[in-house]
Coordinates of C-alpha atoms and ligand atoms in Angstrom, one line a residue:
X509 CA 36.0 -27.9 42.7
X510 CA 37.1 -31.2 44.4
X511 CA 39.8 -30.6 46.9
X512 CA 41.0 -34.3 46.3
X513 CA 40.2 -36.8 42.9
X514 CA 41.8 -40.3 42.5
X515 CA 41.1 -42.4 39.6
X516 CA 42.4 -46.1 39.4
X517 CA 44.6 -45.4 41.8
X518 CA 46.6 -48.5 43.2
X519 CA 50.1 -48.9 45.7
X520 CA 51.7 -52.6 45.4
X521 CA 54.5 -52.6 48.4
X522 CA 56.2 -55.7 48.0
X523 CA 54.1 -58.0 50.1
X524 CA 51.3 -56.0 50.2
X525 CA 48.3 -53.5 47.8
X526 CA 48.0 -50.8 49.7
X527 CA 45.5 -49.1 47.7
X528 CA 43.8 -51.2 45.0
X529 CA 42.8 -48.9 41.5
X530 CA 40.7 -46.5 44.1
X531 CA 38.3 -44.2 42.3
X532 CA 36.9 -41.7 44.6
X533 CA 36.4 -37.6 44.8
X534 CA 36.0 -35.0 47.7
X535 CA 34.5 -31.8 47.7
X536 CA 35.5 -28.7 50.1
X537 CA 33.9 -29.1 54.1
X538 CA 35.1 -31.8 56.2
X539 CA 36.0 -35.1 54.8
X540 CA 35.9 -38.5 57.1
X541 CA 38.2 -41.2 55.8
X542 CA 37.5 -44.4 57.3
X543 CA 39.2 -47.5 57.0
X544 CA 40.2 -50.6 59.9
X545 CA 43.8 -50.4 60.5
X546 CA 45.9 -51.1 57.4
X547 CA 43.0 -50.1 54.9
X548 CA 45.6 -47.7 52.9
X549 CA 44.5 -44.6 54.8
X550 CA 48.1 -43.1 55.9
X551 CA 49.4 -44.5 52.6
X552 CA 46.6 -42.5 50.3
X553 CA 47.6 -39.2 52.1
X554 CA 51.1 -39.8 51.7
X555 CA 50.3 -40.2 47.8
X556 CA 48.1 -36.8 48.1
X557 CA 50.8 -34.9 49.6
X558 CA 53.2 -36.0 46.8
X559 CA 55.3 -38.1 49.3
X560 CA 55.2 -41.6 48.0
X561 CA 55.0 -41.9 44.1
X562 CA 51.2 -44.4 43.2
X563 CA 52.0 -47.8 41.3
X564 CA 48.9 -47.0 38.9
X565 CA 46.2 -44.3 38.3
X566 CA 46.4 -40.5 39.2
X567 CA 45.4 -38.3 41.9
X568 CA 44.5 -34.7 42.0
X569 CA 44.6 -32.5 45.0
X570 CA 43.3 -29.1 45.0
X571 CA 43.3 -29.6 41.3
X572 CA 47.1 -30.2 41.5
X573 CA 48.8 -33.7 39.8
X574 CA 50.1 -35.4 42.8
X575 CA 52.8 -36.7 40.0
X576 CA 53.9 -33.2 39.1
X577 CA 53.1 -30.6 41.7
X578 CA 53.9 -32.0 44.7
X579 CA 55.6 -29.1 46.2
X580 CA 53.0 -26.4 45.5
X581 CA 50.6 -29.1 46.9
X582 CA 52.6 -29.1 50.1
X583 CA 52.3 -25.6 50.2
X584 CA 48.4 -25.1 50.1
X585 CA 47.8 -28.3 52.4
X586 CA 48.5 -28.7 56.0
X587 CA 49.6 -32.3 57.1
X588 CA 48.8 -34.2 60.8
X589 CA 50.8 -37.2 60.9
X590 CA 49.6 -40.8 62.4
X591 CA 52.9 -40.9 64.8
X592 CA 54.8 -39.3 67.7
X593 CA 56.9 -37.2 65.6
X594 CA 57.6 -34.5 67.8
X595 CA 61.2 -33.3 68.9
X596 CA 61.4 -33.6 72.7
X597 CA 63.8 -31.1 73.7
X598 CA 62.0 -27.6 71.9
X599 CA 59.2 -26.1 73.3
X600 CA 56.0 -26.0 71.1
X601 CA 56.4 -22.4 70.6
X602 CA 60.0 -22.8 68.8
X603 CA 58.8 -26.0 66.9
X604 CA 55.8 -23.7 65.7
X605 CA 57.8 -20.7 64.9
X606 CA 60.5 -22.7 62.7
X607 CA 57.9 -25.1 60.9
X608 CA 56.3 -22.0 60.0
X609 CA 59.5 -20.2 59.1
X610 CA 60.4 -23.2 56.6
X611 CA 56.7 -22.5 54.9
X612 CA 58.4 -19.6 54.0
X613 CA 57.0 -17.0 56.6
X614 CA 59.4 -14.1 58.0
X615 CA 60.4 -14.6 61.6
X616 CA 58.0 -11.8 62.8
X617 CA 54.9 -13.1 61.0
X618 CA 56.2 -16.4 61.4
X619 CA 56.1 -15.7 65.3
X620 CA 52.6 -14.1 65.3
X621 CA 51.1 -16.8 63.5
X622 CA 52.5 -19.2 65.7
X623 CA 51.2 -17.9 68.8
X624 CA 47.7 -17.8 67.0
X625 CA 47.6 -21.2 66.2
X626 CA 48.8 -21.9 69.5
X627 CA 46.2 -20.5 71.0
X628 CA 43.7 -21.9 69.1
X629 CA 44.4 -25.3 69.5
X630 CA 44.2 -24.7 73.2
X631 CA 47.6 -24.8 74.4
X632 CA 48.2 -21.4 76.7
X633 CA 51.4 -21.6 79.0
X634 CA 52.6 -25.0 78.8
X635 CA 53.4 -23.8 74.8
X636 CA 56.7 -22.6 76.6
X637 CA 57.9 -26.0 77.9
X638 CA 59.1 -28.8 76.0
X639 CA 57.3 -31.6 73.9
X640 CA 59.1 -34.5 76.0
X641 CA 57.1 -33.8 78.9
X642 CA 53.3 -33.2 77.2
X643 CA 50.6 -35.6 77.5
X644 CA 49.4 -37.0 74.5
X645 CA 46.7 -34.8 74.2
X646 CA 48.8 -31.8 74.2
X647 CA 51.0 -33.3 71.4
X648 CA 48.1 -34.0 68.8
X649 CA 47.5 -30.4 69.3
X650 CA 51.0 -29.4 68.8
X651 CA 50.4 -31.9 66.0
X652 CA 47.2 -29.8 64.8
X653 CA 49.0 -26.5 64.7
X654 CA 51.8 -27.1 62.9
X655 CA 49.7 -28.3 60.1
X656 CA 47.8 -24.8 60.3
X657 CA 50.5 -22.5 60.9
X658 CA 51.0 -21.7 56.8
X659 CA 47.2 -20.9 56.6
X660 CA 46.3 -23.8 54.3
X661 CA 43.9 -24.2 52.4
X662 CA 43.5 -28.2 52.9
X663 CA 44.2 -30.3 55.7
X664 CA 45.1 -33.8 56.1
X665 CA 44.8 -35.4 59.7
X666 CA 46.0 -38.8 60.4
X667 CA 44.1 -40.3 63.3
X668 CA 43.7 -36.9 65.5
X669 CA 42.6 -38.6 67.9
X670 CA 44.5 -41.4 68.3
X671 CA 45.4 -42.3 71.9
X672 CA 43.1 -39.2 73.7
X673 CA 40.7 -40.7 76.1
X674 CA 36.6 -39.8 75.6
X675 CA 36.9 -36.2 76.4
X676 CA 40.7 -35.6 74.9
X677 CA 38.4 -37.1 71.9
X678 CA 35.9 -34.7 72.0
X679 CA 37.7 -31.8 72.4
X680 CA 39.3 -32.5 69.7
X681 CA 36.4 -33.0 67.2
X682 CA 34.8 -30.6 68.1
X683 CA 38.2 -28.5 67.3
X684 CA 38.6 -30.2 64.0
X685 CA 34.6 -29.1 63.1
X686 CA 35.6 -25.6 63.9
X687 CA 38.5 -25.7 61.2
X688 CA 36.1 -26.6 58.8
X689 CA 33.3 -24.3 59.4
X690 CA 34.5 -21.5 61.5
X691 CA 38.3 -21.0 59.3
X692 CA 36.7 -22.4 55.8
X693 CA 39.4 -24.9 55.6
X694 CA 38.6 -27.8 54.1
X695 CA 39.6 -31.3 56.4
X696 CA 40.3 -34.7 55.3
X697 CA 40.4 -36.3 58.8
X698 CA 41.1 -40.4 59.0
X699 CA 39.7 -42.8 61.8
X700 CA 39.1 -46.3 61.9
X701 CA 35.9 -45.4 64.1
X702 CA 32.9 -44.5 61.8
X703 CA 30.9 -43.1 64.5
X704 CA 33.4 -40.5 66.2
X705 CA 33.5 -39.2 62.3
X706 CA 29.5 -38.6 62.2
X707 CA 29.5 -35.7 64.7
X708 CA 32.2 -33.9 62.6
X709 CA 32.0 -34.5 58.7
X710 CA 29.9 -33.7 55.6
X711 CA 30.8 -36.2 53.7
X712 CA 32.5 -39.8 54.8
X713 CA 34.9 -42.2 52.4
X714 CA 34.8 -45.7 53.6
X715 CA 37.9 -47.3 52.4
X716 CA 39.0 -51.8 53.5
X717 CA 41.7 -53.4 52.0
X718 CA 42.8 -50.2 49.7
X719 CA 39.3 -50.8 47.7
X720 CA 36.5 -47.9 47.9
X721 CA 33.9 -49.7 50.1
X722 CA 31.6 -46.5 50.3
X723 CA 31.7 -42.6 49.6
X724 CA 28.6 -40.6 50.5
X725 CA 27.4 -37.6 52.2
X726 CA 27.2 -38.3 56.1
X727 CA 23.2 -37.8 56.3
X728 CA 23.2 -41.0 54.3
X729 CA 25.6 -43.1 56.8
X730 CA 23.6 -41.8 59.4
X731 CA 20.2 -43.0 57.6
X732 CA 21.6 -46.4 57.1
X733 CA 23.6 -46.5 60.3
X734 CA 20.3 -45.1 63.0
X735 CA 20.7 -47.6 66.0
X736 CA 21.3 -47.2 69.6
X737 CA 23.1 -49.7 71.2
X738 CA 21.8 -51.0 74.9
X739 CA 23.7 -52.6 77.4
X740 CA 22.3 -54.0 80.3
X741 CA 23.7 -55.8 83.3
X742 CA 21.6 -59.4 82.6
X743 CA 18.8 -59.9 80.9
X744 CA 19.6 -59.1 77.1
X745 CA 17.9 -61.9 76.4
X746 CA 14.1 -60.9 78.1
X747 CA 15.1 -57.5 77.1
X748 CA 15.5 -58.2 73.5
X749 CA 11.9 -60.3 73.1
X750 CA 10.1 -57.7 75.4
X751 CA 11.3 -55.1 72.6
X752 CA 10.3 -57.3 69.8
X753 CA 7.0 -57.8 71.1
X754 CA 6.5 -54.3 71.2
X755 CA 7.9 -54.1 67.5
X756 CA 10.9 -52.7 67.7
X757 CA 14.1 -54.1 65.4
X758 CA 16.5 -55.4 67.9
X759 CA 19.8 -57.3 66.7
X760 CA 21.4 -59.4 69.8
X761 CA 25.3 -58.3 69.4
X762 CA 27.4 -60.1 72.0
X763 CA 26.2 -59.2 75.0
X764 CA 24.9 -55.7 73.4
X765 CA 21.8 -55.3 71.5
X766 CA 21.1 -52.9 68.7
X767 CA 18.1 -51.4 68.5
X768 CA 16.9 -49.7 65.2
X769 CA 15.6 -45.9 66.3
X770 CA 12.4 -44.5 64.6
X771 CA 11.9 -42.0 66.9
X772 CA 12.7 -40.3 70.5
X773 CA 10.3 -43.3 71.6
X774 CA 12.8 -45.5 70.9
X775 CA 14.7 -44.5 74.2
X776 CA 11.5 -44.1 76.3
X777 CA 10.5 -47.5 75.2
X778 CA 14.1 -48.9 76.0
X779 CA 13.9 -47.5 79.3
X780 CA 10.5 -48.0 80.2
X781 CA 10.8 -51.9 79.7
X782 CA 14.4 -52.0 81.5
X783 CA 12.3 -50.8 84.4
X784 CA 9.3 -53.0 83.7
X785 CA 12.1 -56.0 83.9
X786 CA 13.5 -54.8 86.8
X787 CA 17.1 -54.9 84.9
X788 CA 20.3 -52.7 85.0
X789 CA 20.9 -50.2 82.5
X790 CA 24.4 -49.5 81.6
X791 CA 24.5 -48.3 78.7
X792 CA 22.4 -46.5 76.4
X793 CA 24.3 -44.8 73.2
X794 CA 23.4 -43.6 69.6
X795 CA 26.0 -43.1 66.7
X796 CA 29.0 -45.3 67.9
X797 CA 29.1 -47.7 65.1
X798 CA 32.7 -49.4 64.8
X799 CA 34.0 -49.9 61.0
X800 CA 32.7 -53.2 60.7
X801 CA 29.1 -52.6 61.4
X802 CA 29.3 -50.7 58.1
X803 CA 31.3 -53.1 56.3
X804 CA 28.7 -55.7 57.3
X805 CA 25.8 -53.9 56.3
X806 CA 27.7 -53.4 52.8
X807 CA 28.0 -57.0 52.2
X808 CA 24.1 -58.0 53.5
X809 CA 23.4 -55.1 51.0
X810 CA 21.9 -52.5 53.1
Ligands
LIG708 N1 56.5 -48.4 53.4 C1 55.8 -49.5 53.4 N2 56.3 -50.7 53.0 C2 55.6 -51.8 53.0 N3 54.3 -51.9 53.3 C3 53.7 -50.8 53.7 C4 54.4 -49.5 53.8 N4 53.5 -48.6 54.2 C5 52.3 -49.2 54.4 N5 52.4 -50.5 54.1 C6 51.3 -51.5 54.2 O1 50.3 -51.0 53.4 C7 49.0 -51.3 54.1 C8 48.3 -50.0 54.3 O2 48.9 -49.3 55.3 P1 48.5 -47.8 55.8 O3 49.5 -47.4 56.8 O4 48.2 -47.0 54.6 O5 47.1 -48.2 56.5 P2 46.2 -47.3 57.4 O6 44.8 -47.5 56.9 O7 46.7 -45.9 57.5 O8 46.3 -48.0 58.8 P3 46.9 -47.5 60.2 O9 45.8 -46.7 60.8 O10 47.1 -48.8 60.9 O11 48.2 -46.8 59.9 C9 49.3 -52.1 55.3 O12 49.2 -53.4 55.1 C10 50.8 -51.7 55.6 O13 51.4 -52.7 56.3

């Protein structure tokens, strides 16, 4: 069964297409919808969860007419908006508890469950004081809860991690991953950054401009995407022709250079000529590739 299925599906604001006649399917695990910023993502989910009615086409989520079923669909799926939405004067516990009471759960369940999820996103304590005062990791996970607390079956999060520094980030994913594999609830999780995605999901959507760009299992983006990208203080340049000398692929890229990775002598060989060079090494990473790396290997026809 697909947990989500568009077909033609298009949203004309006034000035704007949102989403232009998208065609695409997911399957249950965890789904990575990528896009730059204004690419349609928030505006597809908003479709999904039967909030904002499509210009054209259809869309089906857990089987469900978006048209039609709206409120049953809001009933199986969790949602994790984009923006600060939070009240600031409750604690998270009594946001929790009543988001789970209007889901349709009895106070004492409603309680119980709340504490759970609370737990399980990580907050302990600090559940007790009020939003106003958490740091913005602590709200994405207040965020993250409230979409779980009716034990969906689906759930849509808009840019999780959105304003977390790297280990807030990571945290986070790796939070996200245990949804999907640990709970069995299937994720549709948006991003505009390909590479924090790759870690995380089974299957990846590319989405620019409200057009399907690409939709494939992640072992393919990470075939197609396989570089590491090396920064060095000076010397790119000397760098990047001792590389190519010993045949590797490098792409200059600004002052960064890409290097295509066939193997774990890749690095050695990166390293080994950094110190041959007598040159700085400050940075050496794999699987960070922004949006537009993909959308450029999509128009050269990679
Ligand atoms: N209610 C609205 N009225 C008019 N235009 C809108 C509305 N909602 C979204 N848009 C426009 O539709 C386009 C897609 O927006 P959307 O929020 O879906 O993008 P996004 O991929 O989620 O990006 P972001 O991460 O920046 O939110 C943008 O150009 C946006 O300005």
């Amino acid at each position: 069964m697909h947990i989500l299925a568009t077909e033609g599906l298009t949203k004309r604001f006034p000035t704007v297409t949102a989403l232009d006649q998208l065609t695409v399917t997911a399957g249950p695990g965890v789904t990575g919808l990528v896009g730059a910023n204004g690419a349609g993502k928030s505006t597809l989910i908003k479709i999904m969860l039967g909030l904002l009615p499509p210009t054209g086409g259809s869309a089906r989520v857990l089987d469900l007419d978006v048209a039609t079923r709206g409120a049953e669909i809001r009933g199986l799926v969790g949602y994790m908006p984009e923006h600060d939405c939070l009240p600031p004067d409750v604690s998270a516990t009594e946001l929790v508890v009543h988001l789970a009471q209007m889901s349709g759960l009895p106070r004492t369940a409603a309680r119980e469950r709340a504490a759970d999820v609370l737990r399980h996103v990580g907050l302990a304590e600090e559940r007790y004081r009020a939003v106003g005062g958490y740091s913005t990791g602590m709200k994405q996970r207040v965020k993250l809860a409230q979409a779980l607390v009716h034990d969906p079956k689906l759930i849509f999060l808009d840019e999780p991690t959105n304003g977390l520094d790297p280990r807030g980030r990571d945290e986070m994913l790796t939070l996200i991953r245990r949804i999907g594999t640990e709970f069995g609830i299937s994720v549709l999780v948006t991003s505009h950054l390909l590479g924090e995605l790759e870690r995380i999901c089974d299957h990846v959507i590319v989405i620019d401009a409200g057009r399907l760009l690409r939709s494939s299992a992640i072992a393919e983006f990470t075939h197609a995407t396989r570089s590491v990208t090396v920064e060095v203080e000076e010397g790119a340049t000397p760098l990047a022709a001792r590389l190519t000398e010993l045949g590797h692929t490098v792409t200059p890229h600004g002052r960064l250079l890409l290097v295509e990775v066939t193997g774990p002598e890749t690095f050695d060989a990166i390293r080994d000529t950094a110190v041959d060079l007598d040159l700085c090494l400050i940075r050496l990473e794999q699987g960070r590739h922004r949006i537009e790396d993909v959308f450029r290997e999509e128009v050269a026809g990679v």
